[in-house]
Structures are given as C-alpha cells and as structure tokens.
Amino acid sequence: MTAPTEQATEEVPDGTPAAALQEPAPDPKRWYALAVILCAAFMDLLDVTIVNVAITSIQKDIDAGYSAIAWITAGYTLAFAALLITGGRLGDIYGRKRMLLIGLGGFTAASVLCGVAPDPALLTGARVAQGATAGLMIPQVLSLIHVTFPRDERGKVLGTYGGIAGLALVLGPVIGGVLVSADLLGLAWRPIFLVNIPLGVVTFVAALLYVRESKAPDAPRLDLVGVLMATTAVLMLVYPLNQGRDLGWPLWTFAMMAGSAVVLMVFVGYERRLIARGGTPLIPLSLFRTRSFAGGFSVNLLYSVAYGTFFLMWSLYVQTGLGWSPLRSGLTALPMFLGLMVTAALAGDLLTPRFGRKVLFAGGALLVTGALFFVLVSGHYGPDISSWHMVAPLFVFGLGMGAVVAPVVDFALTDVPHKDAGSASGVLNTSGQLGLAVGIAMVAVVFLGVLPGQSGKGVDAAEPAIRHELTAAGVTDRAAQDDILAGYRTCTEDRLGEPDADAVPESCRGLPAGVTEEQSTAVLRALEDAGPDVRAETFARSFGRGLLYSAALFVIMTVIMVALPRTARPQET
C-alpha cells in the first residue's frame, strides 16, 4: 500500500484564475488519515480522565504528598493550555503533519517516563511534558480535518470526532478503574500510562503513511513575542484556578487572574500593531470578526465551563459522596456517552445541514433539561440513589452534548481560510481547555464550598438512626444526645471545609462531651456508621445546588447561539 503524496493543495493568492479556486480533489487516503488523527485525540482525552481514578494508588506507591498530587494533575493542564495556540500556529508554519508527529512521539515518550517514574518529582515533570507535547499534537486534529475533507463531508467527520471525544472522556475512568484494580504484574497505577506506548507507536507509524502534509501557503513567521505574551496570559489564569482552593485562595491568586486580563489586552494591542506593519500575528484577529467563529468560540467556552463543572461535581458526588468505585462510576456514565454518540452522529451529517442552528438550540435545551432532571432525581433518592436511577438524566445530558459539540465546531471553522486553520483550531481548543479549567475551579465555589453548609441537613437526615444507636449504646438522656449530635455537626462541617481530605480538624478529636469511657466505643461506632449516609445526603444536596449553576450557564450558552448564522456557510478561500 503506497503512502499518499506529501503535498496538499492550499488556497491560492488573489488574482489566480477562477478555475484554480475550485476545491481540489479530496485526498483518497483521507479516511485512513481520519482514523490516525482521531487516535491521537483519543490518547489525549483518555489521559485527561484516566489519571483521576489512580490518584490514591499513586499517592501510596511513591509517597506523594497532597501538594505533589495536585501538581501531578495540574501540570498536564497548565502545559497543555499554555501551548495550544502556539502549537496551532507551528502547524500552519512548519506543517501540520510534522507537528502531529512531533507531538505524538513526545507524548508517547513522556508516557514512558510517567509509567516508570520512581518519585513525585519525575512524575510531575513527565506529566508537564505530556501536556506540552499534547499542546503541539491536538491543534493539528481539527486543522487537519478542516484541510483534508471537502465541506460536504466535514459534518460527518466532526460528528465522529465529537463521538470519539465523548468516548475517551467516559472510558477514561472505566479503563483506569480496570487497570488499577487488576494490578497487572504488580505495577499498580503504572499501566494507565504504559498503555499509551503501543497505541502511540501504531498511531505514529500510521501517521507517516496516511496523513498528507499541509501548511499555510505564505510561510508565515512565528510571532515569538506573541507566543510569550499569550503563554503568560494563559498561565496567569490557569495556574491560580488550579491551585487556588488548595492554597486557600490567597490575594495573589486573584491578582494573578486580574493580571492575565491585562496581559491579554497588551497582547491584542501588540497583535494589531504587528498586523498594521505587515507582520504575521500568532492569532489572526480577523477570526473574531467572523460571525461564525466568534459565536462558536463563545459557545464552546461556555459549554466547556459548564461541562467541566458538571462532570467533576458528578465524579466527586458518586465516588466521594456515595462511595462508588471508579469502575462503577465509569460504567454508570456510559448512558451519557451513548446519548452523545447518537446526536453527534446525526447532528453533523444529517440534522445540521437541514435545520442549521436549531440543532444547537435543541442541544442547549437538552443540556438544561438533563441538569434539572438530575436535580430532581438526586434530591428524590438522596443516599439511596442507584446507577439505574441516573440512566435517564445522563442519557438526556449526553444527547445535549452531542447536539452541541460537533455542530459548534462546524459553525466555528467553516468560514476560516485554510491558511489560518491551525491558529483557529488552537484558539478553539484553548477556549475549551480554559473553559474546563474555569469549570473545575468553580467546583470549589459552587460544590465543595457549599458542602460545609449542607452538612447540617445531612446530619439531620441521619439523626433518627443516630439517636437509636446512641440509646442502644447506653446514652439515653435526650440532652446528652443533643450535645453529641451538636458536636458531630461541628466536626462534619469542619471536616468538609478542609481542603485536604485527610486532615482531622480539632473539633473531630477526642470524645464527644458527656460520653463516658465505657460508652465511648459504642458511641464512636454509631457516629462512624452514620458517616456514609451523612456524607451521601450532604453531597446529594450540594450536587443539586451545583447543577443549578451548570444549568444557568447552559441557558446563557443557548441564548448566545442567536449570534450564530442560521446555517453554516463554508468558504474555501
């Protein structure tokens, strides 16, 4: 089987005869190329979620402290977000296939380092390297789709991309749970990284054979000053968002986030002056004058914020609140993936060409409905909720995801000239990553920050069972029971307010007031036995509150869709 040629036809300069402006013949190997670039996207998205289920195993195996664990998870996001825009532009300049290969090779090598890391320092460094190489690799995915497929096929392709993205995000916890639980060859958590090696090698070889090279025809120069300012602005925003809660939100975190806005304004001013001088900017600001791109960017950003908040809240709710295993949590999320697959497959190829932005409106409505449906279900069943009870709201939520993810990319990119495809892809991906970072950070406010205030209601729900156990333990006086419950409420509230889940507040130390040594064992056992129900009720109530926040963001996102054109109108030059 022969490899495709290495030259891709791009736009031609103004003044070329009209016949030359016709769309070139599509690459005959484009469907093989699609499989390759979707594998690259799958590897990255899988790695985003697979690590979360192995945190406890990592912590025990290499004696990683709480701050080290935070850096192991945040290092990837920071490096990834910082290099996305630059990675897209490097693809425009030096070749999208070349940058895809560099990113793939680097990502696979970094995965090896992660899998053999003997200590937290090396694992953190390897995770940063993973994020950085993913930042080179991932912007090429959408830009290669954009320049490889003719406009009448892009809807189907982007629908497939949305489905693969959903599959990776949902299968991450499932695969991670299976690999950690299996403890293959006594390697504990390490297979979650080592699994990337065979996939990365196969994808790299296939990319050499089937992906056709493409780049901007005018060979733009890399805007190094723009790279520095854009990277600084992203890091100044993402770093405090990732670390703020663990550090107690000191004043400098807010100052750094405000400073990122200042750096961003300076960056925009610099890019305008560079354009006026005839230079090549890192981000073509003309993209944001394109209605479809500006609208798609905004919708994608808000969607990512709301989704990031929802998925992390849900993961904490079922794993920490309900005590479910990572494997059960991942399997429970499968209806969401199935719903996403249904609408992602239909939206891009069938529904969007016929109904235009109405598909996006329907997706927004389904997301709002799914979130509110979950509020009712979690509130009704409380600690007794099961995986089956979650099937319907998760499926509705997934339907909404698929109806938004694929079409919004189509709307955002189809008016973008090929020469700016890499930059546009990088900007879109960066908006998604920044949205996820903001969404994850907002969990500290709308979910974790609400837990202490809801803990009293959690204790109230378990109060009859606690009083029964206290009576059986010999504490029959009502006033003494009241004192024990009051102390238990304070302890529960203080514990849930601790950033470090392993910390033991002062209010949780020692015996409850009025309890004798003879009664202490039975009383402490009664309170300990009530813990899971109290935690489950508290998390269920906080999850319901946080869902209202996500629903509100989805409403705003849906309103912004009015700014999008009624239909996507592709332009090839």
Coordinates of C-alpha atoms in Angstrom, one line a residue:
M1 CA 0.0 0.0 0.0
T2 CA 1.6 3.3 -1.1
A3 CA 1.7 6.4 1.1
P4 CA -0.2 9.5 -0.1
T5 CA 1.8 12.3 -1.5
E6 CA 3.3 14.8 0.8
Q7 CA 1.9 17.9 -0.9
A8 CA -1.6 19.2 -0.1
T9 CA -3.2 21.8 -2.2
E10 CA -4.0 25.0 -0.3
E11 CA -5.5 28.3 -1.1
V12 CA -4.1 30.3 -4.0
P13 CA -3.2 34.0 -4.0
D14 CA -5.6 36.7 -5.1
G15 CA -5.6 37.1 -8.8
T16 CA -5.5 33.4 -9.7
P17 CA -8.0 32.4 -12.4
A18 CA -11.3 31.3 -11.1
A19 CA -10.8 27.7 -12.3
A20 CA -7.9 27.4 -9.9
L21 CA -10.1 28.4 -7.0
Q22 CA -12.2 25.3 -7.3
E23 CA -11.9 22.9 -4.5
P24 CA -9.0 20.4 -5.1
A25 CA -9.7 16.7 -5.4
P26 CA -10.0 15.1 -1.9
D27 CA -7.2 13.0 -0.6
P28 CA -8.0 9.3 -1.5
K29 CA -6.4 8.2 1.8
R30 CA -8.3 10.8 3.9
W31 CA -10.4 8.2 5.8
Y32 CA -7.2 6.4 6.9
A33 CA -5.9 9.8 7.9
L34 CA -9.0 10.4 9.9
A35 CA -8.5 7.2 11.9
V36 CA -5.0 8.3 12.7
I37 CA -5.8 11.8 13.9
L38 CA -8.8 10.6 15.9
C39 CA -6.5 8.1 17.6
A40 CA -4.2 11.0 18.6
A41 CA -7.2 12.9 20.0
F42 CA -8.4 9.8 21.8
M43 CA -5.0 9.4 23.5
D44 CA -5.0 12.9 24.9
L45 CA -8.6 12.9 26.1
L46 CA -8.2 9.5 27.6
D47 CA -5.2 10.7 29.6
V48 CA -7.2 13.7 30.9
T49 CA -9.6 11.4 32.8
I50 CA -7.8 8.2 33.4
V51 CA -5.4 9.7 35.9
N52 CA -8.1 10.8 38.3
V53 CA -9.1 7.3 39.3
A54 CA -5.5 6.3 40.1
I55 CA -4.6 9.2 42.5
T56 CA -4.9 7.1 45.7
S57 CA -2.8 4.4 44.2
I58 CA -0.1 6.9 43.1
Q59 CA -0.1 8.6 46.4
K60 CA 0.6 5.3 48.3
D61 CA 3.1 3.9 45.9
I62 CA 5.5 6.8 45.6
D63 CA 4.7 8.5 48.9
A64 CA 3.4 11.6 47.2
G65 CA 2.1 14.4 49.4
Y66 CA -1.1 16.3 48.8
S67 CA 0.7 19.2 47.1
A68 CA 2.6 16.8 44.9
I69 CA -0.7 15.1 43.8
A70 CA -2.1 18.5 43.0
W71 CA 0.8 19.2 40.7
I72 CA 0.7 15.8 39.1
T73 CA -2.9 16.5 38.0
A74 CA -2.5 20.3 37.3
G75 CA 0.9 20.1 35.5
Y76 CA -0.7 18.5 32.4
T77 CA -3.5 21.1 32.1
L78 CA -1.1 24.0 32.6
A79 CA 1.4 22.9 29.9
F80 CA -1.4 21.9 27.6
A81 CA -3.3 25.1 27.8
A82 CA -0.1 27.2 27.5
L83 CA 1.0 25.6 24.2
L84 CA -2.3 25.1 22.3
I85 CA -2.3 28.4 20.4
T86 CA 1.4 28.2 19.7
G87 CA 1.0 24.6 18.6
G88 CA -1.7 25.5 16.1
R89 CA 0.5 28.2 14.6
L90 CA 3.5 26.0 14.4
G91 CA 1.4 23.6 12.3
D92 CA 0.5 26.4 10.0
I93 CA 4.1 27.4 9.6
Y94 CA 6.1 24.1 9.6
G95 CA 3.5 21.6 8.6
R96 CA 0.5 20.1 10.4
K97 CA 1.6 16.5 9.8
R98 CA 5.1 17.3 11.1
M99 CA 3.8 18.8 14.3
L100 CA 1.4 15.9 14.8
L101 CA 4.3 13.5 14.5
I102 CA 6.5 15.6 16.9
G103 CA 3.6 15.8 19.4
L104 CA 2.8 12.0 19.1
G105 CA 6.4 11.0 19.6
G106 CA 6.9 13.3 22.5
F107 CA 3.6 12.3 24.1
T108 CA 4.5 8.6 23.8
A109 CA 8.0 9.2 25.3
A110 CA 6.5 11.2 28.1
S111 CA 4.1 8.4 28.8
V112 CA 7.0 6.0 29.3
L113 CA 8.6 8.4 31.8
C114 CA 5.3 8.6 33.7
G115 CA 5.0 4.9 33.8
V116 CA 8.5 4.3 35.2
A117 CA 8.7 7.4 37.5
P118 CA 10.1 6.4 40.9
D119 CA 9.2 9.6 42.7
P120 CA 6.7 12.6 42.6
A121 CA 9.2 15.0 41.1
L122 CA 9.9 12.9 37.9
L123 CA 6.2 12.0 37.6
T124 CA 5.3 15.7 37.8
G125 CA 7.9 16.6 35.2
A126 CA 6.7 13.8 32.9
R127 CA 3.1 15.0 33.2
V128 CA 4.2 18.5 32.2
A129 CA 6.0 17.0 29.2
Q130 CA 2.8 15.1 28.3
G131 CA 0.8 18.3 28.4
A132 CA 3.3 20.2 26.4
T133 CA 3.5 17.6 23.6
A134 CA -0.3 17.3 23.6
G135 CA -0.4 21.0 23.1
L136 CA 1.6 20.5 19.9
M137 CA -0.4 17.5 18.8
I138 CA -4.1 18.4 19.5
P139 CA -4.4 21.6 17.5
Q140 CA -3.5 19.7 14.4
V141 CA -6.5 17.4 14.8
L142 CA -9.2 20.0 13.8
S143 CA -7.0 21.8 11.4
L144 CA -6.1 18.6 9.5
I145 CA -9.9 17.7 9.4
H146 CA -10.5 21.2 8.0
V147 CA -7.9 21.0 5.2
T148 CA -8.3 17.3 4.4
F149 CA -12.0 16.9 4.0
P150 CA -14.3 18.6 1.5
R151 CA -17.0 20.7 3.0
D152 CA -19.8 18.2 2.2
E153 CA -18.0 15.6 4.4
R154 CA -17.0 17.7 7.3
G155 CA -20.3 17.4 9.1
K156 CA -20.0 13.6 9.3
V157 CA -16.3 13.8 10.2
L158 CA -16.9 16.4 13.0
G159 CA -19.7 14.3 14.3
T160 CA -17.4 11.3 14.5
Y161 CA -14.8 13.5 16.3
G162 CA -17.4 14.5 18.8
G163 CA -18.3 10.9 19.4
I164 CA -14.7 9.9 19.9
A165 CA -14.1 12.7 22.3
G166 CA -17.1 11.6 24.4
L167 CA -15.9 8.0 24.2
A168 CA -12.5 8.9 25.6
L169 CA -13.8 11.1 28.4
V170 CA -16.3 8.4 29.5
L171 CA -14.0 5.4 29.0
G172 CA -11.1 7.1 30.9
P173 CA -12.5 6.3 34.4
V174 CA -13.6 2.8 33.3
I175 CA -10.2 1.8 31.8
G176 CA -8.4 3.5 34.7
G177 CA -10.5 1.6 37.2
V178 CA -9.9 -1.7 35.4
L179 CA -6.2 -1.3 35.1
V180 CA -5.7 -0.1 38.7
S181 CA -7.9 -2.9 40.1
A182 CA -6.2 -5.6 38.0
D183 CA -2.7 -4.5 39.3
L184 CA -1.1 -6.0 36.2
L185 CA 2.3 -7.6 37.0
G186 CA 2.2 -5.8 40.3
L187 CA 2.6 -2.4 38.6
A188 CA -0.4 -0.8 40.4
W189 CA -1.2 2.5 38.7
R190 CA 1.6 2.5 36.1
P191 CA -0.3 0.7 33.3
I192 CA -2.6 3.7 32.9
F193 CA 0.4 5.5 31.3
L194 CA 2.2 2.5 29.8
V195 CA -1.0 1.7 27.8
N196 CA -0.2 4.7 25.6
I197 CA 3.0 3.1 24.3
P198 CA 1.6 0.6 21.8
L199 CA -1.2 3.0 20.8
G200 CA 1.3 5.8 20.3
V201 CA 3.7 3.7 18.3
V202 CA 1.0 2.4 16.0
T203 CA -0.5 5.8 15.5
F204 CA 2.9 7.4 14.8
V205 CA 3.6 4.8 12.0
A206 CA 0.1 5.2 10.6
A207 CA 0.5 9.0 10.5
L208 CA 3.7 8.6 8.5
L209 CA 1.8 6.5 5.9
Y210 CA -1.6 8.1 5.7
V211 CA -1.6 11.7 6.8
R212 CA -0.8 14.2 4.0
E213 CA 1.3 17.2 4.8
S214 CA -0.3 20.7 4.7
K215 CA 0.6 24.2 5.9
A216 CA -0.2 27.8 5.2
P217 CA 0.9 28.7 1.6
D218 CA 2.6 32.0 2.5
A219 CA 5.0 30.5 5.1
P220 CA 4.3 32.9 7.9
R221 CA 7.0 33.6 10.5
L222 CA 6.4 32.6 14.2
D223 CA 5.4 35.5 16.3
L224 CA 7.8 34.9 19.3
V225 CA 6.7 37.9 21.3
G226 CA 3.1 36.9 20.8
V227 CA 3.9 33.4 21.9
L228 CA 5.5 34.7 25.1
M229 CA 2.5 37.0 25.9
A230 CA -0.2 34.5 25.1
T231 CA 1.5 31.8 27.1
T232 CA 2.0 34.2 30.0
A233 CA -1.7 35.2 29.9
V234 CA -2.9 31.6 29.9
L235 CA -0.6 30.5 32.7
M236 CA -1.6 33.5 34.8
L237 CA -5.2 32.5 34.5
V238 CA -5.0 28.7 34.7
Y239 CA -2.4 28.4 37.5
P240 CA -4.4 30.2 40.2
L241 CA -7.6 28.5 39.0
N242 CA -6.0 25.1 39.5
Q243 CA -4.2 25.8 42.8
G244 CA -6.3 28.5 44.4
R245 CA -8.6 26.3 46.6
D246 CA -5.7 24.1 47.8
L247 CA -3.9 27.3 48.9
G248 CA -6.9 28.9 50.5
W249 CA -7.4 31.5 47.7
P250 CA -4.7 34.0 48.8
L251 CA -4.8 37.5 47.5
W252 CA -2.1 36.9 44.9
T253 CA -4.3 34.3 43.1
F254 CA -6.9 37.0 42.4
A255 CA -4.2 39.5 41.5
M256 CA -2.6 37.0 39.0
M257 CA -6.0 36.3 37.4
A258 CA -6.6 40.1 37.0
G259 CA -3.1 40.4 35.7
S260 CA -3.8 37.8 33.0
A261 CA -6.6 40.1 31.6
V262 CA -4.1 43.0 31.5
V263 CA -1.5 40.8 29.6
L264 CA -4.3 39.7 27.2
M265 CA -5.1 43.3 26.4
V266 CA -1.5 44.1 25.8
F267 CA -1.2 41.1 23.6
V268 CA -4.2 42.2 21.5
G269 CA -2.7 45.6 21.1
Y270 CA 0.6 44.2 20.1
E271 CA -1.0 41.8 17.5
R272 CA -2.9 44.8 16.0
R273 CA 0.4 46.8 15.6
L274 CA 2.1 43.7 14.1
I275 CA -0.7 43.3 11.5
A276 CA -0.5 47.0 10.7
R277 CA 3.2 46.6 10.0
G278 CA 2.5 43.7 7.7
G279 CA 3.8 41.1 10.1
T280 CA 2.2 37.7 10.8
P281 CA 0.4 37.5 14.1
L282 CA 0.2 34.5 16.3
I283 CA -3.6 34.8 16.2
P284 CA -5.3 36.4 13.2
L285 CA -7.6 38.8 14.9
S286 CA -9.7 38.8 11.8
L287 CA -11.0 35.4 13.0
F288 CA -13.1 37.2 15.7
R289 CA -14.7 39.5 13.1
T290 CA -16.1 36.3 11.5
R291 CA -19.5 35.9 13.0
S292 CA -19.4 32.1 13.0
F293 CA -16.0 31.9 14.6
A294 CA -16.7 34.5 17.3
G295 CA -20.1 32.9 18.1
G296 CA -18.7 29.4 18.1
F297 CA -15.8 30.4 20.3
S298 CA -18.2 31.9 22.9
V299 CA -20.5 28.9 22.8
N300 CA -17.6 26.5 23.1
L301 CA -16.1 28.4 26.0
L302 CA -19.4 28.4 28.0
Y303 CA -20.1 24.8 27.2
S304 CA -16.7 23.8 28.5
V305 CA -17.1 25.8 31.7
A306 CA -20.5 24.2 32.4
Y307 CA -19.4 20.7 31.3
G308 CA -16.2 20.9 33.4
T309 CA -18.2 21.9 36.4
F310 CA -20.8 19.2 35.9
F311 CA -18.5 16.3 35.2
L312 CA -16.2 16.9 38.2
M313 CA -19.1 17.5 40.5
W314 CA -20.7 14.3 39.4
S315 CA -17.4 12.4 39.8
L316 CA -17.0 13.7 43.3
Y317 CA -20.6 13.0 44.1
V318 CA -20.6 9.4 43.1
Q319 CA -17.1 8.4 44.2
T320 CA -16.6 10.5 47.4
G321 CA -20.2 11.1 48.4
L322 CA -21.8 7.8 47.5
G323 CA -18.6 5.8 47.9
W324 CA -18.8 4.1 44.4
S325 CA -15.7 2.6 42.9
P326 CA -14.0 4.2 39.9
L327 CA -15.1 1.2 37.8
R328 CA -18.8 1.5 38.8
S329 CA -18.7 5.3 38.3
G330 CA -17.3 4.8 34.8
L331 CA -19.9 2.2 33.9
T332 CA -22.7 4.4 35.3
A333 CA -21.5 7.2 32.9
L334 CA -22.0 5.1 29.8
P335 CA -25.6 6.3 29.1
M336 CA -24.2 9.8 28.7
F337 CA -21.7 8.5 26.1
L338 CA -24.5 6.6 24.3
G339 CA -26.6 9.8 24.1
L340 CA -23.6 11.8 22.9
M341 CA -22.9 9.2 20.2
V342 CA -26.5 9.3 18.9
T343 CA -26.7 13.0 18.4
A344 CA -23.1 13.6 17.4
A345 CA -23.5 11.1 14.6
L346 CA -26.8 12.6 13.5
A347 CA -26.1 16.2 14.0
G348 CA -23.1 16.7 11.8
D349 CA -24.2 14.8 8.8
L350 CA -28.0 14.9 8.8
L351 CA -29.5 17.4 11.2
T352 CA -27.3 20.4 10.9
P353 CA -27.4 20.7 7.1
R354 CA -31.2 20.6 7.3
F355 CA -32.0 22.5 10.4
G356 CA -28.9 24.7 10.9
R357 CA -28.5 26.3 14.3
K358 CA -31.8 24.9 15.5
V359 CA -29.8 21.7 16.3
L360 CA -27.6 23.8 18.6
F361 CA -30.7 25.3 20.3
A362 CA -32.1 21.8 20.8
G363 CA -28.8 20.7 22.3
G364 CA -28.8 23.6 24.7
A365 CA -32.3 22.8 25.7
L366 CA -31.4 19.1 26.3
L367 CA -28.4 20.1 28.4
V368 CA -30.6 22.3 30.6
T369 CA -33.2 19.6 30.9
G370 CA -30.7 16.9 31.8
A371 CA -29.2 19.1 34.5
L372 CA -32.6 19.9 36.0
F373 CA -33.7 16.3 35.7
F374 CA -30.6 15.3 37.7
V375 CA -31.6 17.9 40.4
L376 CA -34.9 16.1 40.8
V377 CA -33.5 12.6 40.8
S378 CA -30.6 13.2 43.2
G379 CA -33.0 15.1 45.5
H380 CA -35.6 12.5 45.4
Y381 CA -33.5 9.4 46.1
G382 CA -30.8 11.0 48.2
P383 CA -28.3 8.4 49.7
D384 CA -30.4 5.6 48.1
I385 CA -29.8 6.6 44.5
S386 CA -28.5 3.8 42.3
S387 CA -26.8 3.7 38.9
W388 CA -30.2 2.8 37.3
H389 CA -31.7 6.0 38.6
M390 CA -29.1 8.0 36.8
V391 CA -29.6 6.4 33.4
A392 CA -32.3 8.8 32.2
P393 CA -30.8 12.1 33.2
L394 CA -27.3 11.1 32.0
F395 CA -28.7 10.0 28.6
V396 CA -30.6 13.2 28.1
F397 CA -27.5 15.1 29.1
G398 CA -25.4 13.1 26.6
L399 CA -27.9 13.9 23.8
G400 CA -27.4 17.6 24.5
M401 CA -23.7 17.2 24.5
G402 CA -23.6 15.5 21.1
A403 CA -26.0 18.1 19.6
V404 CA -23.7 20.9 20.6
V405 CA -20.1 19.6 20.4
A406 CA -20.0 18.6 16.7
P407 CA -22.1 21.4 15.1
V408 CA -20.4 24.2 17.1
V409 CA -17.0 23.2 15.6
D410 CA -18.6 23.1 12.2
F411 CA -20.0 26.6 12.6
A412 CA -16.8 28.0 14.0
L413 CA -14.4 26.6 11.4
T414 CA -16.2 26.6 8.1
D415 CA -15.7 30.3 7.4
V416 CA -12.0 30.1 8.3
P417 CA -9.5 30.1 5.4
H418 CA -7.2 27.1 5.2
K419 CA -4.1 29.3 5.9
D420 CA -5.5 30.1 9.4
A421 CA -6.9 26.6 10.1
G422 CA -4.1 25.8 12.7
S423 CA -4.5 29.1 14.5
A424 CA -8.3 28.8 14.6
S425 CA -8.0 25.2 15.8
G426 CA -5.6 26.2 18.5
V427 CA -7.8 29.1 19.7
L428 CA -10.9 26.8 19.8
N429 CA -9.0 24.1 21.7
T430 CA -7.6 26.8 24.1
S431 CA -11.1 28.1 24.7
G432 CA -12.2 24.6 25.6
Q433 CA -9.2 24.0 27.9
L434 CA -9.7 27.4 29.6
G435 CA -13.3 26.6 30.0
L436 CA -12.6 23.3 31.6
A437 CA -10.1 24.9 33.9
V438 CA -12.6 27.6 34.9
G439 CA -15.3 25.0 35.4
I440 CA -13.0 22.8 37.6
A441 CA -12.1 25.8 39.6
M442 CA -15.7 26.8 40.0
V443 CA -16.4 23.4 41.6
A444 CA -14.5 24.7 44.6
V445 CA -17.1 27.5 44.9
V446 CA -20.4 26.0 43.8
F447 CA -19.9 22.5 45.1
L448 CA -17.1 22.0 47.5
G449 CA -17.7 25.4 49.1
V450 CA -21.4 24.5 49.6
L451 CA -20.6 21.2 51.3
P452 CA -20.0 22.5 54.9
G453 CA -23.3 24.5 54.8
Q454 CA -25.2 21.4 53.7
S455 CA -23.7 19.1 56.2
G456 CA -26.2 20.0 58.9
K457 CA -29.0 18.8 56.8
G458 CA -27.0 15.6 56.1
V459 CA -26.8 15.0 59.9
D460 CA -30.5 15.9 60.3
A461 CA -31.4 13.2 57.8
A462 CA -29.4 10.6 59.7
E463 CA -30.5 11.9 63.2
P464 CA -33.2 9.2 63.9
A465 CA -30.8 6.4 63.2
I466 CA -28.0 8.0 65.3
R467 CA -30.3 8.6 68.3
H468 CA -31.4 4.9 68.1
E469 CA -27.8 3.8 68.1
L470 CA -26.9 6.2 71.0
T471 CA -29.8 4.8 73.0
A472 CA -28.5 1.2 72.4
A473 CA -25.1 2.4 73.5
G474 CA -26.4 3.5 76.9
V475 CA -26.8 7.2 76.2
T476 CA -30.5 7.6 76.9
D477 CA -30.6 11.2 78.1
R478 CA -32.1 13.4 75.4
A479 CA -29.9 16.4 76.3
A480 CA -26.7 14.2 76.2
Q481 CA -27.8 13.0 72.7
D482 CA -28.3 16.6 71.7
D483 CA -24.8 17.5 72.8
I484 CA -23.3 14.6 70.9
L485 CA -25.2 15.5 67.7
A486 CA -24.2 19.1 68.0
G487 CA -20.5 18.2 68.3
Y488 CA -21.0 15.8 65.4
R489 CA -22.5 18.5 63.3
T490 CA -19.5 20.8 64.0
C491 CA -17.0 18.0 63.3
T492 CA -18.7 17.2 60.0
E493 CA -18.9 20.8 58.9
D494 CA -15.2 21.4 59.7
R495 CA -14.0 18.3 58.0
L496 CA -15.9 19.1 54.8
G497 CA -14.4 22.6 54.9
E498 CA -10.8 21.3 54.9
P499 CA -9.0 21.5 51.5
D500 CA -7.0 18.3 52.5
A501 CA -9.5 15.4 52.8
D502 CA -7.0 13.6 55.2
A503 CA -6.8 16.5 57.6
V504 CA -8.5 16.0 61.0
P505 CA -10.0 19.2 62.4
E506 CA -9.7 19.9 66.2
S507 CA -13.5 19.5 66.6
C508 CA -13.2 15.9 65.5
R509 CA -10.6 14.9 68.1
G510 CA -11.3 13.4 71.4
L511 CA -14.5 12.0 72.9
P512 CA -17.9 13.7 72.5
A513 CA -18.9 15.8 75.5
G514 CA -20.7 13.8 78.3
V515 CA -19.6 10.4 77.0
T516 CA -18.0 8.0 79.5
E517 CA -15.1 5.7 78.7
E518 CA -17.5 2.7 78.9
Q519 CA -19.8 4.3 76.3
S520 CA -17.1 5.8 74.0
T521 CA -16.5 2.8 71.8
A522 CA -20.2 2.2 71.1
V523 CA -20.8 6.0 70.6
L524 CA -17.9 6.5 68.2
R525 CA -19.0 3.4 66.3
A526 CA -22.6 4.8 66.0
L527 CA -21.3 8.1 64.6
E528 CA -18.9 6.3 62.3
D529 CA -21.6 4.1 61.0
A530 CA -23.8 7.1 60.2
G531 CA -20.9 8.7 58.3
P532 CA -21.7 7.3 54.8
D533 CA -25.4 8.3 55.0
V534 CA -24.5 11.8 56.2
R535 CA -21.9 12.2 53.5
A536 CA -24.2 10.9 50.8
E537 CA -27.0 13.2 51.8
T538 CA -24.7 16.2 52.1
F539 CA -23.1 15.5 48.7
A540 CA -26.5 15.0 47.1
R541 CA -27.8 18.4 48.3
S542 CA -24.6 20.2 47.2
F543 CA -24.7 18.4 43.9
G544 CA -28.2 19.7 43.3
R545 CA -27.1 23.3 44.1
G546 CA -24.2 23.0 41.7
L547 CA -26.4 21.6 39.0
L548 CA -28.4 24.8 39.1
Y549 CA -25.2 26.7 38.3
S550 CA -24.4 24.4 35.4
A551 CA -28.0 24.8 34.1
A552 CA -27.8 28.6 34.2
L553 CA -24.6 28.5 32.2
F554 CA -26.2 26.3 29.6
V555 CA -29.1 28.7 29.4
I556 CA -26.7 31.6 28.7
M557 CA -24.8 29.5 26.2
T558 CA -28.1 28.8 24.4
V559 CA -29.0 32.5 24.3
I560 CA -25.6 33.3 22.7
M561 CA -26.4 30.9 19.9
V562 CA -28.6 33.5 18.4
A563 CA -25.4 35.3 17.3
L564 CA -24.5 32.3 15.1
P565 CA -25.6 32.3 11.4
R566 CA -28.8 30.3 10.7
T567 CA -26.8 27.9 8.7
A568 CA -23.1 27.2 8.3
R569 CA -21.9 28.7 5.1
P570 CA -18.5 27.2 4.2
Q571 CA -15.9 29.3 2.3
E572 CA -12.9 27.6 0.9
T573 CA -10.6 30.6 0.5

